[in-house]
Amino acid sequence: MRIAVTVNGEQLEADVWEGESLLTTLRDRLGLPGSKNACEQGECGSCSVLLDGLLVCSCLVLAAQADGHEVVTVEGLAAGDTLHPVQAAFAEAGAVQCGFCTPGLVVATADLLRRSPGPTDDEIREALSGNLCRCTGYQKILDAVHLAAGS
Ligand code: FES
Ligand code: FES
């Protein structure tokens, strides 16, 4: 089937199979490998994107469900060569090691700060509880979110 989806402000079309995930479509058909596939089971958050402004695991969303809707991926956060403030904060705070979790964490953090510009530690932990990182121990991620929030 053919779907039309707005991705990072651009109207795109793709031929997908009925059971295909949005994550597969983004990575394998639309040339957007920023969203990562670490578990494909909704457990790790590495595939997080915004679908009509809502944070979702793109591995759990059918591409067909995105037909006619708007998706923002991690690639859509930066403004050209200028990093999104959350991306810059993750780099500055040293919150990136292998980096596999980072795109999902950046999207989830940008979503959190849009809803809650000055989050507490508890709010941050709750908001990012669906994003797993096996490298950093999370403290530097917490630091990065505070840095991005200016708190
Ligand atoms: S790849 Fe989607 S939640 Fe892990
Ligand atoms: S930096 Fe490696 S999983 Fe998070």
Tab-separated table of C-alpha atoms and ligand atoms in Angstrom:
chain	number	residue	atom	x	y	z
A	1	MET	CA	0.000	0.000	0.000
A	2	ARG	CA	1.059	3.582	-0.566
A	3	ILE	CA	1.090	6.081	2.276
A	4	ALA	CA	1.593	9.833	2.373
A	5	VAL	CA	3.075	11.268	5.535
A	6	THR	CA	4.509	14.609	6.533
A	7	VAL	CA	7.952	13.981	8.011
A	8	ASN	CA	9.901	16.868	9.493
A	9	GLY	CA	7.718	19.264	7.524
A	10	GLU	CA	8.170	17.501	4.217
A	11	GLN	CA	5.352	15.668	2.438
A	12	LEU	CA	6.664	12.184	1.582
A	13	GLU	CA	5.173	9.044	0.076
A	14	ALA	CA	6.232	5.422	0.442
A	15	ASP	CA	5.114	1.975	-0.605
A	16	VAL	CA	4.853	-0.147	2.531
A	17	TRP	CA	3.537	-3.581	3.393
A	18	GLU	CA	0.491	-3.782	5.644
A	19	GLY	CA	2.361	-4.972	8.726
A	20	GLU	CA	5.332	-2.629	8.409
A	21	SER	CA	6.282	-0.428	11.338
A	22	LEU	CA	6.694	3.302	11.030
A	23	LEU	CA	10.267	2.805	12.262
A	24	THR	CA	11.079	0.536	9.317
A	25	THR	CA	9.500	2.967	6.880
A	26	LEU	CA	11.459	5.901	8.295
A	27	ARG	CA	14.780	4.072	8.326
A	28	ASP	CA	14.577	1.825	5.284
A	29	ARG	CA	12.345	3.676	2.856
A	30	LEU	CA	12.582	7.361	3.707
A	31	GLY	CA	16.310	7.641	4.398
A	32	LEU	CA	15.943	8.729	8.017
A	33	PRO	CA	18.150	6.414	10.123
A	34	GLY	CA	18.229	8.695	13.191
A	35	SER	CA	15.506	6.732	14.971
A	36	LYS	CA	17.180	3.569	16.204
A	37	ASN	CA	15.960	-0.003	16.304
A	38	ALA	CA	17.221	-1.529	19.522
A	39	CYS	CA	14.380	-3.809	20.636
A	40	GLU	CA	11.451	-3.466	18.224
A	41	GLN	CA	9.161	-4.294	21.154
A	42	GLY	CA	8.325	-0.938	22.693
A	43	GLU	CA	10.772	-1.479	25.562
A	44	CYS	CA	13.741	0.810	24.944
A	45	GLY	CA	12.515	4.101	23.458
A	46	SER	CA	15.396	4.346	20.980
A	47	CYS	CA	12.863	4.695	18.150
A	48	SER	CA	10.930	7.588	19.749
A	49	VAL	CA	9.318	10.090	17.389
A	50	LEU	CA	6.481	12.579	17.604
A	51	LEU	CA	3.296	11.553	15.803
A	52	ASP	CA	0.945	14.515	15.550
A	53	GLY	CA	2.875	15.968	18.486
A	54	LEU	CA	2.587	12.885	20.697
A	55	LEU	CA	5.641	10.913	21.757
A	56	VAL	CA	5.419	7.349	20.437
A	57	CYS	CA	7.644	4.356	19.891
A	58	SER	CA	7.738	4.198	16.119
A	59	CYS	CA	8.407	0.443	16.268
A	60	LEU	CA	4.917	-0.002	17.716
A	61	VAL	CA	3.125	2.214	15.182
A	62	LEU	CA	2.141	0.801	11.834
A	63	ALA	CA	3.291	2.861	8.890
A	64	ALA	CA	-0.313	2.688	7.707
A	65	GLN	CA	-1.412	4.430	10.917
A	66	ALA	CA	0.811	7.379	10.034
A	67	ASP	CA	-0.831	7.802	6.644
A	68	GLY	CA	-2.065	11.385	6.435
A	69	HIS	CA	-0.387	12.346	9.700
A	70	GLU	CA	2.639	14.337	10.807
A	71	VAL	CA	5.848	12.818	12.119
A	72	VAL	CA	8.864	14.550	13.621
A	73	THR	CA	12.046	12.533	14.011
A	74	VAL	CA	15.331	13.433	15.634
A	75	GLU	CA	16.512	14.664	12.240
A	76	GLY	CA	13.749	17.264	12.326
A	77	LEU	CA	14.877	18.875	15.572
A	78	ALA	CA	18.085	20.522	14.393
A	79	ALA	CA	17.867	23.699	12.338
A	80	GLY	CA	20.214	22.945	9.464
A	81	ASP	CA	23.707	22.710	10.913
A	82	THR	CA	22.595	24.189	14.223
A	83	LEU	CA	21.888	21.605	16.880
A	84	HIS	CA	18.637	21.694	18.808
A	85	PRO	CA	19.357	22.945	22.368
A	86	VAL	CA	18.676	19.461	23.714
A	87	GLN	CA	21.152	17.923	21.284
A	88	ALA	CA	23.758	20.521	22.240
A	89	ALA	CA	23.134	19.905	25.945
A	90	PHE	CA	23.572	16.136	25.586
A	91	ALA	CA	26.890	16.695	23.829
A	92	GLU	CA	28.077	19.294	26.339
A	93	ALA	CA	27.063	17.254	29.386
A	94	GLY	CA	28.772	14.125	28.076
A	95	ALA	CA	25.455	12.258	28.092
A	96	VAL	CA	26.368	10.276	24.992
A	97	GLN	CA	28.497	7.144	24.999
A	98	CYS	CA	27.612	4.563	22.353
A	99	GLY	CA	24.824	6.925	21.288
A	100	PHE	CA	22.287	4.268	20.440
A	101	CYS	CA	19.755	5.556	22.964
A	102	THR	CA	20.506	9.206	22.268
A	103	PRO	CA	18.087	10.018	19.413
A	104	GLY	CA	15.152	8.666	21.402
A	105	LEU	CA	16.247	10.466	24.545
A	106	VAL	CA	16.678	13.720	22.638
A	107	VAL	CA	13.186	13.487	21.140
A	108	ALA	CA	11.669	12.549	24.518
A	109	THR	CA	13.533	15.371	26.282
A	110	ALA	CA	12.484	17.946	23.686
A	111	ASP	CA	8.898	16.768	24.190
A	112	LEU	CA	9.240	17.036	27.983
A	113	LEU	CA	10.695	20.557	27.881
A	114	ARG	CA	7.957	21.719	25.536
A	115	ARG	CA	5.369	20.559	28.072
A	116	SER	CA	7.358	21.419	31.200
A	117	PRO	CA	10.185	23.934	30.658
A	118	GLY	CA	11.646	23.577	34.172
A	119	PRO	CA	11.167	19.945	35.165
A	120	THR	CA	12.171	18.494	38.531
A	121	ASP	CA	14.382	15.416	38.769
A	122	ASP	CA	11.284	13.307	39.421
A	123	GLU	CA	9.522	14.712	36.350
A	124	ILE	CA	12.572	14.027	34.221
A	125	ARG	CA	12.909	10.472	35.488
A	126	GLU	CA	9.216	9.837	34.882
A	127	ALA	CA	9.246	11.397	31.406
A	128	LEU	CA	12.320	9.452	30.336
A	129	SER	CA	11.390	6.191	32.040
A	130	GLY	CA	10.609	4.631	28.674
A	131	ASN	CA	14.080	5.352	27.324
A	132	LEU	CA	16.733	2.848	28.296
A	133	CYS	CA	20.462	3.546	28.283
A	134	ARG	CA	22.946	0.814	29.067
A	135	CYS	CA	26.020	3.044	29.066
A	136	THR	CA	25.717	6.286	30.989
A	137	GLY	CA	24.152	5.381	34.324
A	138	TYR	CA	21.609	8.145	33.636
A	139	GLN	CA	23.206	10.879	35.803
A	140	LYS	CA	24.725	12.656	32.814
A	141	ILE	CA	21.405	12.385	30.991
A	142	LEU	CA	19.760	14.079	33.966
A	143	ASP	CA	22.488	16.737	33.853
A	144	ALA	CA	21.884	17.236	30.117
A	145	VAL	CA	18.160	17.757	30.603
A	146	HIS	CA	18.817	20.355	33.307
A	147	LEU	CA	21.383	22.020	31.083
A	148	ALA	CA	18.906	22.203	28.225
A	149	ALA	CA	16.249	23.536	30.586
A	150	GLY	CA	18.637	26.105	32.044
A	151	SER	CA	17.915	24.780	35.541
B	1	FES	S1	13.051	-0.085	19.136
B	1	FES	FE1	11.126	0.763	19.617
B	1	FES	S2	11.014	0.744	21.771
B	1	FES	FE2	12.899	-0.259	21.295
B	2	FES	S1	24.796	5.863	25.402
B	2	FES	FE1	24.846	3.733	24.951
B	2	FES	S2	22.837	3.050	25.333
B	2	FES	FE2	22.852	5.090	26.000
